[in-house]
Amino acid sequence: MDDDRALEEYLPDWNKVYELTRVPEGDDASTGAVWGLPQAFRGSLQKETVYWADVRHQDQLAGLLRYNFSDGVQISSRDILRHAYRSVVPRDLLPGPARKETFEVYWPLLPSDPHRFFSRDLLDIESVMQELLSRITRRVNKGDLKFYLQDQKDLGKAFQVSNISVEAEYAFEWKVEFSGSEEVKTSALLTAQKDRQKYIFFDNFAVDFSSGAVVAFAWKKESEALDQFYSRQLKADRPRAFSHLHVEGKGETAAFMKFLRGRSLPVRVQGGSHDMGAIASVLNLHHQDDAGFVPEKVFTLNDKESVSKRGFSTPVVLIMRTLQEGLGFLLQTEVKTLASSSFKKREWDLKILKHLGVLQYLTLEALTYHFEGQLTDGTTCDPANIFPALHTRVHSLLVTGDGTSLTKTQPLDELCSKGVLRYLCRLCRQGPEIGG
């Protein structure tokens, strides 16, 4: 997305040639292998009952993956269950009925337009493909499966993938630098958290062609959000390079930082700092007639010079308002956007996201860890393990008063979706910088 080149222009030539084989509609459609699956996998789409465009999308989504065999035959995931070669493919690598109660959207398979109509049939196909891709991802990352990015038109081009990640927030971050005093200039660079990795961005994934790493993420949706921000708030065109952004002006920078921190990827401000030490600073509280007070922090730079700042700092105000108003204030959006689409887990996702007691407890533990290097009970752990170490206590807060005994025995990771638990884990690890 940083240039106009399509994926196939990056793919190297392959010394293997495959021929795509289509199974005619109706052939072997009664086999037990397709029972419980959407109509597309049975080879008989009901064109008269849905829009033609939706039928085309169903066919494309169901056939997203291709199976290559040693005799040069290639069969799509749409047709594989109706072909005799299905018997030589491990069962976990074949499409299967989705378990809706555990369905998670990891791969951005459908367009992000919120006003676009998707039929129930198309959404059912998406759930099947999400689970299939999840199983394939586990196999690839264990080294048990050869997986390729391949040009659908030119089957003589392909690139082998060595690792797949669906957690872009752990792979990328925005590095922001400021310059100037009166006229602030801001530069934001989207970089891999592992310095040696250099990614090329496409609509739904990013690829490091040197290491074979792939990160699945809705980059097109992110690019569209940036376009909208630049046109509506800055009244300007977004820089051509998606991963390298520029903003000028104090107000523009403030709006830009708020926008970035409201997105999914973490933000890290670059630049040096000087530790004054506790002995060089004094906190004054100025009492007011209405029984309130205004804090003032005074920093002594040397014998003749000092600087002061009145009022609470921006991070403190952000934390206090979030504790009072909930995660919606931090995110600058409704928390329901984070909840799973699965009915079973959505209820518990919303409960934990709206639970002020859980939020306040996690804030206490995260701040204790930040300042003291341990949790309130003395437990020491890596920052990434703060939230997992608190699962039992968070679960106790969440189910208190709930009348169902079953939920009291189910662990937290069975009640709530993985996406919400990952967000809370990041909240404990990174603090309010992941919000708005």
PDB file of N, CA and C in Angstrom, residues 148-236:
ATOM      1  N   TYR A 148       1.917 -21.169   1.065  1.00  0.00           N
ATOM      2  CA  TYR A 148       2.443 -20.229   0.073  1.00  0.00           C
ATOM      3  C   TYR A 148       1.441 -19.114  -0.214  1.00  0.00           C
ATOM      4  N   LEU A 149       1.979 -17.933  -0.505  1.00  0.00           N
ATOM      5  CA  LEU A 149       1.210 -16.884  -1.145  1.00  0.00           C
ATOM      6  C   LEU A 149       1.393 -17.084  -2.638  1.00  0.00           C
ATOM      7  N   GLN A 150       0.279 -17.218  -3.359  1.00  0.00           N
ATOM      8  CA  GLN A 150       0.379 -17.557  -4.775  1.00  0.00           C
ATOM      9  C   GLN A 150      -0.499 -16.637  -5.609  1.00  0.00           C
ATOM     10  N   ASP A 151      -0.017 -16.299  -6.772  1.00  0.00           N
ATOM     11  CA  ASP A 151      -0.786 -15.488  -7.712  1.00  0.00           C
ATOM     12  C   ASP A 151      -1.863 -16.381  -8.336  1.00  0.00           C
ATOM     13  N   GLN A 152      -3.126 -15.986  -8.228  1.00  0.00           N
ATOM     14  CA  GLN A 152      -4.209 -16.807  -8.758  1.00  0.00           C
ATOM     15  C   GLN A 152      -4.192 -16.867 -10.283  1.00  0.00           C
ATOM     16  N   LYS A 153      -3.665 -15.826 -10.937  1.00  0.00           N
ATOM     17  CA  LYS A 153      -3.636 -15.820 -12.395  1.00  0.00           C
ATOM     18  C   LYS A 153      -2.403 -16.543 -12.930  1.00  0.00           C
ATOM     19  N   ASP A 154      -1.255 -16.271 -12.337  1.00  0.00           N
ATOM     20  CA  ASP A 154      -0.006 -16.898 -12.777  1.00  0.00           C
ATOM     21  C   ASP A 154       0.434 -17.902 -11.711  1.00  0.00           C
ATOM     22  N   LEU A 155       0.070 -19.159 -11.889  1.00  0.00           N
ATOM     23  CA  LEU A 155       0.368 -20.182 -10.890  1.00  0.00           C
ATOM     24  C   LEU A 155       1.847 -20.535 -10.844  1.00  0.00           C
ATOM     25  N   GLY A 156       2.634 -19.906 -11.680  1.00  0.00           N
ATOM     26  CA  GLY A 156       4.074 -20.137 -11.666  1.00  0.00           C
ATOM     27  C   GLY A 156       4.802 -19.192 -10.734  1.00  0.00           C
ATOM     28  N   LYS A 157       4.071 -18.391  -9.949  1.00  0.00           N
ATOM     29  CA  LYS A 157       4.679 -17.489  -8.983  1.00  0.00           C
ATOM     30  C   LYS A 157       4.143 -17.793  -7.594  1.00  0.00           C
ATOM     31  N   ALA A 158       5.045 -17.888  -6.613  1.00  0.00           N
ATOM     32  CA  ALA A 158       4.613 -18.188  -5.241  1.00  0.00           C
ATOM     33  C   ALA A 158       5.717 -17.820  -4.270  1.00  0.00           C
ATOM     34  N   PHE A 159       5.327 -17.595  -3.023  1.00  0.00           N
ATOM     35  CA  PHE A 159       6.272 -17.248  -1.959  1.00  0.00           C
ATOM     36  C   PHE A 159       5.914 -18.054  -0.721  1.00  0.00           C
ATOM     37  N   GLN A 160       6.904 -18.782  -0.176  1.00  0.00           N
ATOM     38  CA  GLN A 160       6.625 -19.613   0.997  1.00  0.00           C
ATOM     39  C   GLN A 160       6.614 -18.781   2.277  1.00  0.00           C
ATOM     40  N   VAL A 161       5.583 -19.000   3.076  1.00  0.00           N
ATOM     41  CA  VAL A 161       5.404 -18.290   4.342  1.00  0.00           C
ATOM     42  C   VAL A 161       5.955 -19.142   5.481  1.00  0.00           C
ATOM     43  N   SER A 162       6.747 -18.531   6.344  1.00  0.00           N
ATOM     44  CA  SER A 162       7.346 -19.285   7.463  1.00  0.00           C
ATOM     45  C   SER A 162       6.615 -19.071   8.780  1.00  0.00           C
ATOM     46  N   ASN A 163       5.924 -17.924   8.908  1.00  0.00           N
ATOM     47  CA  ASN A 163       5.231 -17.621  10.162  1.00  0.00           C
ATOM     48  C   ASN A 163       4.041 -16.715   9.877  1.00  0.00           C
ATOM     49  N   ILE A 164       2.939 -16.957  10.578  1.00  0.00           N
ATOM     50  CA  ILE A 164       1.735 -16.151  10.419  1.00  0.00           C
ATOM     51  C   ILE A 164       1.310 -15.614  11.777  1.00  0.00           C
ATOM     52  N   SER A 165       1.035 -14.325  11.837  1.00  0.00           N
ATOM     53  CA  SER A 165       0.539 -13.709  13.067  1.00  0.00           C
ATOM     54  C   SER A 165      -0.785 -13.005  12.774  1.00  0.00           C
ATOM     55  N   VAL A 166      -1.708 -13.088  13.737  1.00  0.00           N
ATOM     56  CA  VAL A 166      -2.976 -12.366  13.618  1.00  0.00           C
ATOM     57  C   VAL A 166      -3.051 -11.273  14.685  1.00  0.00           C
ATOM     58  N   GLU A 167      -1.916 -10.979  15.314  1.00  0.00           N
ATOM     59  CA  GLU A 167      -1.863  -9.977  16.379  1.00  0.00           C
ATOM     60  C   GLU A 167      -0.947  -8.835  15.949  1.00  0.00           C
ATOM     61  N   ALA A 168      -1.479  -7.979  15.094  1.00  0.00           N
ATOM     62  CA  ALA A 168      -0.677  -6.870  14.565  1.00  0.00           C
ATOM     63  C   ALA A 168      -0.212  -5.928  15.663  1.00  0.00           C
ATOM     64  N   GLU A 169      -0.969  -5.851  16.772  1.00  0.00           N
ATOM     65  CA  GLU A 169      -0.591  -4.931  17.847  1.00  0.00           C
ATOM     66  C   GLU A 169       0.712  -5.340  18.528  1.00  0.00           C
ATOM     67  N   TYR A 170       1.116  -6.606  18.367  1.00  0.00           N
ATOM     68  CA  TYR A 170       2.391  -7.054  18.928  1.00  0.00           C
ATOM     69  C   TYR A 170       3.519  -7.026  17.892  1.00  0.00           C
ATOM     70  N   ALA A 171       3.159  -6.817  16.634  1.00  0.00           N
ATOM     71  CA  ALA A 171       4.156  -6.832  15.563  1.00  0.00           C
ATOM     72  C   ALA A 171       4.540  -5.433  15.090  1.00  0.00           C
ATOM     73  N   PHE A 172       3.611  -4.463  15.246  1.00  0.00           N
ATOM     74  CA  PHE A 172       3.846  -3.119  14.715  1.00  0.00           C
ATOM     75  C   PHE A 172       3.565  -2.059  15.765  1.00  0.00           C
ATOM     76  N   GLU A 173       4.145  -0.892  15.536  1.00  0.00           N
ATOM     77  CA  GLU A 173       3.850   0.265  16.367  1.00  0.00           C
ATOM     78  C   GLU A 173       4.112   1.529  15.556  1.00  0.00           C
ATOM     79  N   TRP A 174       3.403   2.589  15.923  1.00  0.00           N
ATOM     80  CA  TRP A 174       3.669   3.906  15.341  1.00  0.00           C
ATOM     81  C   TRP A 174       4.745   4.590  16.176  1.00  0.00           C
ATOM     82  N   LYS A 175       5.859   4.952  15.568  1.00  0.00           N
ATOM     83  CA  LYS A 175       6.902   5.721  16.242  1.00  0.00           C
ATOM     84  C   LYS A 175       6.732   7.188  15.863  1.00  0.00           C
ATOM     85  N   VAL A 176       6.478   8.020  16.858  1.00  0.00           N
ATOM     86  CA  VAL A 176       6.155   9.426  16.612  1.00  0.00           C
ATOM     87  C   VAL A 176       7.289  10.312  17.119  1.00  0.00           C
ATOM     88  N   GLU A 177       7.699  11.260  16.299  1.00  0.00           N
ATOM     89  CA  GLU A 177       8.729  12.230  16.684  1.00  0.00           C
ATOM     90  C   GLU A 177       8.205  13.647  16.455  1.00  0.00           C
ATOM     91  N   PHE A 178       8.570  14.555  17.360  1.00  0.00           N
ATOM     92  CA  PHE A 178       8.180  15.960  17.248  1.00  0.00           C
ATOM     93  C   PHE A 178       9.423  16.815  17.010  1.00  0.00           C
ATOM     94  N   SER A 179       9.248  17.914  16.278  1.00  0.00           N
ATOM     95  CA  SER A 179      10.338  18.859  16.064  1.00  0.00           C
ATOM     96  C   SER A 179       9.744  20.258  15.991  1.00  0.00           C
ATOM     97  N   GLY A 180      10.598  21.268  16.195  1.00  0.00           N
ATOM     98  CA  GLY A 180      10.141  22.647  16.173  1.00  0.00           C
ATOM     99  C   GLY A 180       9.575  23.062  17.515  1.00  0.00           C
ATOM    100  N   SER A 181       9.443  24.346  17.734  1.00  0.00           N
ATOM    101  CA  SER A 181       8.903  24.867  18.992  1.00  0.00           C
ATOM    102  C   SER A 181       7.604  25.626  18.752  1.00  0.00           C
ATOM    103  N   GLU A 182       7.680  26.705  17.952  1.00  0.00           N
ATOM    104  CA  GLU A 182       6.466  27.464  17.665  1.00  0.00           C
ATOM    105  C   GLU A 182       5.565  26.684  16.700  1.00  0.00           C
ATOM    106  N   GLU A 183       6.140  26.257  15.583  1.00  0.00           N
ATOM    107  CA  GLU A 183       5.390  25.490  14.593  1.00  0.00           C
ATOM    108  C   GLU A 183       5.796  24.023  14.718  1.00  0.00           C
ATOM    109  N   VAL A 184       4.998  23.271  15.444  1.00  0.00           N
ATOM    110  CA  VAL A 184       5.335  21.875  15.727  1.00  0.00           C
ATOM    111  C   VAL A 184       5.181  21.037  14.461  1.00  0.00           C
ATOM    112  N   LYS A 185       6.191  20.228  14.193  1.00  0.00           N
ATOM    113  CA  LYS A 185       6.136  19.287  13.085  1.00  0.00           C
ATOM    114  C   LYS A 185       6.183  17.877  13.653  1.00  0.00           C
ATOM    115  N   THR A 186       5.289  17.038  13.158  1.00  0.00           N
ATOM    116  CA  THR A 186       5.151  15.685  13.690  1.00  0.00           C
ATOM    117  C   THR A 186       5.348  14.668  12.580  1.00  0.00           C
ATOM    118  N   SER A 187       6.130  13.654  12.884  1.00  0.00           N
ATOM    119  CA  SER A 187       6.370  12.571  11.937  1.00  0.00           C
ATOM    120  C   SER A 187       6.012  11.249  12.609  1.00  0.00           C
ATOM    121  N   ALA A 188       5.246  10.418  11.909  1.00  0.00           N
ATOM    122  CA  ALA A 188       4.855   9.107  12.439  1.00  0.00           C
ATOM    123  C   ALA A 188       5.257   8.028  11.445  1.00  0.00           C
ATOM    124  N   LEU A 189       5.992   7.050  11.927  1.00  0.00           N
ATOM    125  CA  LEU A 189       6.489   5.965  11.080  1.00  0.00           C
ATOM    126  C   LEU A 189       5.959   4.636  11.607  1.00  0.00           C
ATOM    127  N   LEU A 190       5.267   3.886  10.760  1.00  0.00           N
ATOM    128  CA  LEU A 190       4.765   2.566  11.130  1.00  0.00           C
ATOM    129  C   LEU A 190       5.892   1.561  10.953  1.00  0.00           C
ATOM    130  N   THR A 191       6.349   0.977  12.056  1.00  0.00           N
ATOM    131  CA  THR A 191       7.510   0.083  12.006  1.00  0.00           C
ATOM    132  C   THR A 191       7.216  -1.237  12.694  1.00  0.00           C
ATOM    133  N   ALA A 192       7.974  -2.245  12.294  1.00  0.00           N
ATOM    134  CA  ALA A 192       7.902  -3.536  12.974  1.00  0.00           C
ATOM    135  C   ALA A 192       8.625  -3.432  14.307  1.00  0.00           C
ATOM    136  N   GLN A 193       8.077  -4.087  15.338  1.00  0.00           N
ATOM    137  CA  GLN A 193       8.701  -4.024  16.654  1.00  0.00           C
ATOM    138  C   GLN A 193      10.021  -4.795  16.677  1.00  0.00           C
ATOM    139  N   LYS A 194      10.197  -5.724  15.719  1.00  0.00           N
ATOM    140  CA  LYS A 194      11.497  -6.363  15.524  1.00  0.00           C
ATOM    141  C   LYS A 194      12.207  -5.569  14.422  1.00  0.00           C
ATOM    142  N   ASP A 195      13.287  -4.899  14.784  1.00  0.00           N
ATOM    143  CA  ASP A 195      13.904  -3.908  13.906  1.00  0.00           C
ATOM    144  C   ASP A 195      14.337  -4.441  12.546  1.00  0.00           C
ATOM    145  N   ARG A 196      14.692  -5.715  12.477  1.00  0.00           N
ATOM    146  CA  ARG A 196      15.223  -6.232  11.217  1.00  0.00           C
ATOM    147  C   ARG A 196      14.131  -6.530  10.190  1.00  0.00           C
ATOM    148  N   GLN A 197      12.886  -6.575  10.617  1.00  0.00           N
ATOM    149  CA  GLN A 197      11.815  -6.930   9.699  1.00  0.00           C
ATOM    150  C   GLN A 197      11.346  -5.707   8.911  1.00  0.00           C
ATOM    151  N   LYS A 198      11.220  -5.884   7.604  1.00  0.00           N
ATOM    152  CA  LYS A 198      10.777  -4.824   6.703  1.00  0.00           C
ATOM    153  C   LYS A 198       9.547  -5.335   5.943  1.00  0.00           C
ATOM    154  N   TYR A 199       8.404  -4.795   6.267  1.00  0.00           N
ATOM    155  CA  TYR A 199       7.147  -5.312   5.722  1.00  0.00           C
ATOM    156  C   TYR A 199       6.658  -4.496   4.530  1.00  0.00           C
ATOM    157  N   ILE A 200       6.008  -5.216   3.611  1.00  0.00           N
ATOM    158  CA  ILE A 200       5.256  -4.607   2.520  1.00  0.00           C
ATOM    159  C   ILE A 200       3.778  -4.791   2.868  1.00  0.00           C
ATOM    160  N   PHE A 201       2.990  -3.712   2.755  1.00  0.00           N
ATOM    161  CA  PHE A 201       1.599  -3.743   3.192  1.00  0.00           C
ATOM    162  C   PHE A 201       0.655  -3.945   2.014  1.00  0.00           C
ATOM    163  N   PHE A 202      -0.290  -4.874   2.206  1.00  0.00           N
ATOM    164  CA  PHE A 202      -1.352  -5.120   1.240  1.00  0.00           C
ATOM    165  C   PHE A 202      -2.690  -4.938   1.950  1.00  0.00           C
ATOM    166  N   ASP A 203      -3.787  -5.143   1.248  1.00  0.00           N
ATOM    167  CA  ASP A 203      -5.097  -4.817   1.816  1.00  0.00           C
ATOM    168  C   ASP A 203      -5.361  -5.506   3.150  1.00  0.00           C
ATOM    169  N   ASN A 204      -5.070  -6.790   3.244  1.00  0.00           N
ATOM    170  CA  ASN A 204      -5.467  -7.566   4.419  1.00  0.00           C
ATOM    171  C   ASN A 204      -4.319  -8.251   5.149  1.00  0.00           C
ATOM    172  N   PHE A 205      -3.097  -8.001   4.722  1.00  0.00           N
ATOM    173  CA  PHE A 205      -1.945  -8.585   5.410  1.00  0.00           C
ATOM    174  C   PHE A 205      -0.693  -7.813   5.025  1.00  0.00           C
ATOM    175  N   ALA A 206       0.350  -8.029   5.816  1.00  0.00           N
ATOM    176  CA  ALA A 206       1.661  -7.449   5.529  1.00  0.00           C
ATOM    177  C   ALA A 206       2.668  -8.592   5.433  1.00  0.00           C
ATOM    178  N   VAL A 207       3.663  -8.450   4.572  1.00  0.00           N
ATOM    179  CA  VAL A 207       4.632  -9.525   4.344  1.00  0.00           C
ATOM    180  C   VAL A 207       6.056  -8.996   4.467  1.00  0.00           C
ATOM    181  N   ASP A 208       6.885  -9.722   5.207  1.00  0.00           N
ATOM    182  CA  ASP A 208       8.323  -9.467   5.215  1.00  0.00           C
ATOM    183  C   ASP A 208       8.947 -10.519   4.308  1.00  0.00           C
ATOM    184  N   PHE A 209       9.314 -10.136   3.106  1.00  0.00           N
ATOM    185  CA  PHE A 209       9.788 -11.106   2.118  1.00  0.00           C
ATOM    186  C   PHE A 209      11.186 -11.637   2.434  1.00  0.00           C
ATOM    187  N   SER A 210      11.868 -11.051   3.396  1.00  0.00           N
ATOM    188  CA  SER A 210      13.187 -11.573   3.765  1.00  0.00           C
ATOM    189  C   SER A 210      13.081 -12.711   4.783  1.00  0.00           C
ATOM    190  N   SER A 211      12.106 -12.643   5.675  1.00  0.00           N
ATOM    191  CA  SER A 211      11.972 -13.672   6.713  1.00  0.00           C
ATOM    192  C   SER A 211      10.815 -14.625   6.463  1.00  0.00           C
ATOM    193  N   GLY A 212       9.893 -14.262   5.590  1.00  0.00           N
ATOM    194  CA  GLY A 212       8.730 -15.110   5.345  1.00  0.00           C
ATOM    195  C   GLY A 212       7.600 -14.901   6.337  1.00  0.00           C
ATOM    196  N   ALA A 213       7.656 -13.814   7.109  1.00  0.00           N
ATOM    197  CA  ALA A 213       6.622 -13.546   8.112  1.00  0.00           C
ATOM    198  C   ALA A 213       5.436 -12.817   7.482  1.00  0.00           C
ATOM    199  N   VAL A 214       4.239 -13.198   7.897  1.00  0.00           N
ATOM    200  CA  VAL A 214       3.007 -12.571   7.433  1.00  0.00           C
ATOM    201  C   VAL A 214       2.188 -12.145   8.655  1.00  0.00           C
ATOM    202  N   VAL A 215       1.658 -10.934   8.618  1.00  0.00           N
ATOM    203  CA  VAL A 215       0.792 -10.435   9.690  1.00  0.00           C
ATOM    204  C   VAL A 215      -0.555 -10.087   9.079  1.00  0.00           C
ATOM    205  N   ALA A 216      -1.594 -10.799   9.508  1.00  0.00           N
ATOM    206  CA  ALA A 216      -2.943 -10.546   9.005  1.00  0.00           C
ATOM    207  C   ALA A 216      -3.559  -9.374   9.756  1.00  0.00           C
ATOM    208  N   PHE A 217      -4.016  -8.387   9.019  1.00  0.00           N
ATOM    209  CA  PHE A 217      -4.620  -7.201   9.630  1.00  0.00           C
ATOM    210  C   PHE A 217      -5.321  -6.414   8.527  1.00  0.00           C
ATOM    211  N   ALA A 218      -6.372  -5.671   8.886  1.00  0.00           N
ATOM    212  CA  ALA A 218      -7.137  -4.904   7.898  1.00  0.00           C
ATOM    213  C   ALA A 218      -6.413  -3.595   7.572  1.00  0.00           C
ATOM    214  N   TRP A 219      -5.310  -3.690   6.828  1.00  0.00           N
ATOM    215  CA  TRP A 219      -4.521  -2.499   6.499  1.00  0.00           C
ATOM    216  C   TRP A 219      -5.297  -1.547   5.601  1.00  0.00           C
ATOM    217  N   LYS A 220      -6.124  -2.086   4.725  1.00  0.00           N
ATOM    218  CA  LYS A 220      -6.930  -1.215   3.856  1.00  0.00           C
ATOM    219  C   LYS A 220      -7.892  -0.381   4.697  1.00  0.00           C
ATOM    220  N   LYS A 221      -8.493  -1.005   5.701  1.00  0.00           N
ATOM    221  CA  LYS A 221      -9.402  -0.277   6.597  1.00  0.00           C
ATOM    222  C   LYS A 221      -8.644   0.817   7.345  1.00  0.00           C
ATOM    223  N   GLU A 222      -7.415   0.514   7.765  1.00  0.00           N
ATOM    224  CA  GLU A 222      -6.592   1.493   8.465  1.00  0.00           C
ATOM    225  C   GLU A 222      -6.235   2.657   7.535  1.00  0.00           C
ATOM    226  N   SER A 223      -5.923   2.331   6.298  1.00  0.00           N
ATOM    227  CA  SER A 223      -5.586   3.357   5.317  1.00  0.00           C
ATOM    228  C   SER A 223      -6.790   4.253   5.026  1.00  0.00           C
ATOM    229  N   GLU A 224      -7.967   3.656   4.920  1.00  0.00           N
ATOM    230  CA  GLU A 224      -9.183   4.435   4.671  1.00  0.00           C
ATOM    231  C   GLU A 224      -9.494   5.356   5.840  1.00  0.00           C
ATOM    232  N   ALA A 225      -9.248   4.883   7.076  1.00  0.00           N
ATOM    233  CA  ALA A 225      -9.471   5.725   8.253  1.00  0.00           C
ATOM    234  C   ALA A 225      -8.517   6.916   8.254  1.00  0.00           C
ATOM    235  N   LEU A 226      -7.268   6.685   7.840  1.00  0.00           N
ATOM    236  CA  LEU A 226      -6.300   7.779   7.744  1.00  0.00           C
ATOM    237  C   LEU A 226      -6.717   8.787   6.678  1.00  0.00           C
ATOM    238  N   ASP A 227      -7.179   8.286   5.542  1.00  0.00           N
ATOM    239  CA  ASP A 227      -7.658   9.179   4.478  1.00  0.00           C
ATOM    240  C   ASP A 227      -8.775  10.076   4.999  1.00  0.00           C
ATOM    241  N   GLN A 228      -9.693   9.474   5.728  1.00  0.00           N
ATOM    242  CA  GLN A 228     -10.837  10.218   6.262  1.00  0.00           C
ATOM    243  C   GLN A 228     -10.396  11.258   7.283  1.00  0.00           C
ATOM    244  N   PHE A 229      -9.441  10.880   8.145  1.00  0.00           N
ATOM    245  CA  PHE A 229      -8.935  11.820   9.150  1.00  0.00           C
ATOM    246  C   PHE A 229      -8.270  13.023   8.481  1.00  0.00           C
ATOM    247  N   TYR A 230      -7.409  12.768   7.508  1.00  0.00           N
ATOM    248  CA  TYR A 230      -6.705  13.867   6.835  1.00  0.00           C
ATOM    249  C   TYR A 230      -7.686  14.781   6.104  1.00  0.00           C
ATOM    250  N   SER A 231      -8.676  14.208   5.420  1.00  0.00           N
ATOM    251  CA  SER A 231      -9.586  15.028   4.610  1.00  0.00           C
ATOM    252  C   SER A 231     -10.569  15.794   5.486  1.00  0.00           C
ATOM    253  N   ARG A 232     -11.068  15.178   6.557  1.00  0.00           N
ATOM    254  CA  ARG A 232     -12.103  15.823   7.368  1.00  0.00           C
ATOM    255  C   ARG A 232     -11.542  16.756   8.431  1.00  0.00           C
ATOM    256  N   GLN A 233     -10.477  16.325   9.108  1.00  0.00           N
ATOM    257  CA  GLN A 233      -9.976  17.116  10.228  1.00  0.00           C
ATOM    258  C   GLN A 233      -8.815  18.024   9.837  1.00  0.00           C
ATOM    259  N   LEU A 234      -7.975  17.567   8.930  1.00  0.00           N
ATOM    260  CA  LEU A 234      -6.826  18.391   8.543  1.00  0.00           C
ATOM    261  C   LEU A 234      -7.052  19.126   7.229  1.00  0.00           C
ATOM    262  N   LYS A 235      -8.141  18.747   6.522  1.00  0.00           N
ATOM    263  CA  LYS A 235      -8.446  19.372   5.221  1.00  0.00           C
ATOM    264  C   LYS A 235      -7.247  19.267   4.280  1.00  0.00           C
ATOM    265  N   ALA A 236      -6.640  18.109   4.271  1.00  0.00           N
ATOM    266  CA  ALA A 236      -5.443  17.905   3.448  1.00  0.00           C
ATOM    267  C   ALA A 236      -5.437  16.466   2.936  1.00  0.00           C
TER     268      ALA A 236
END
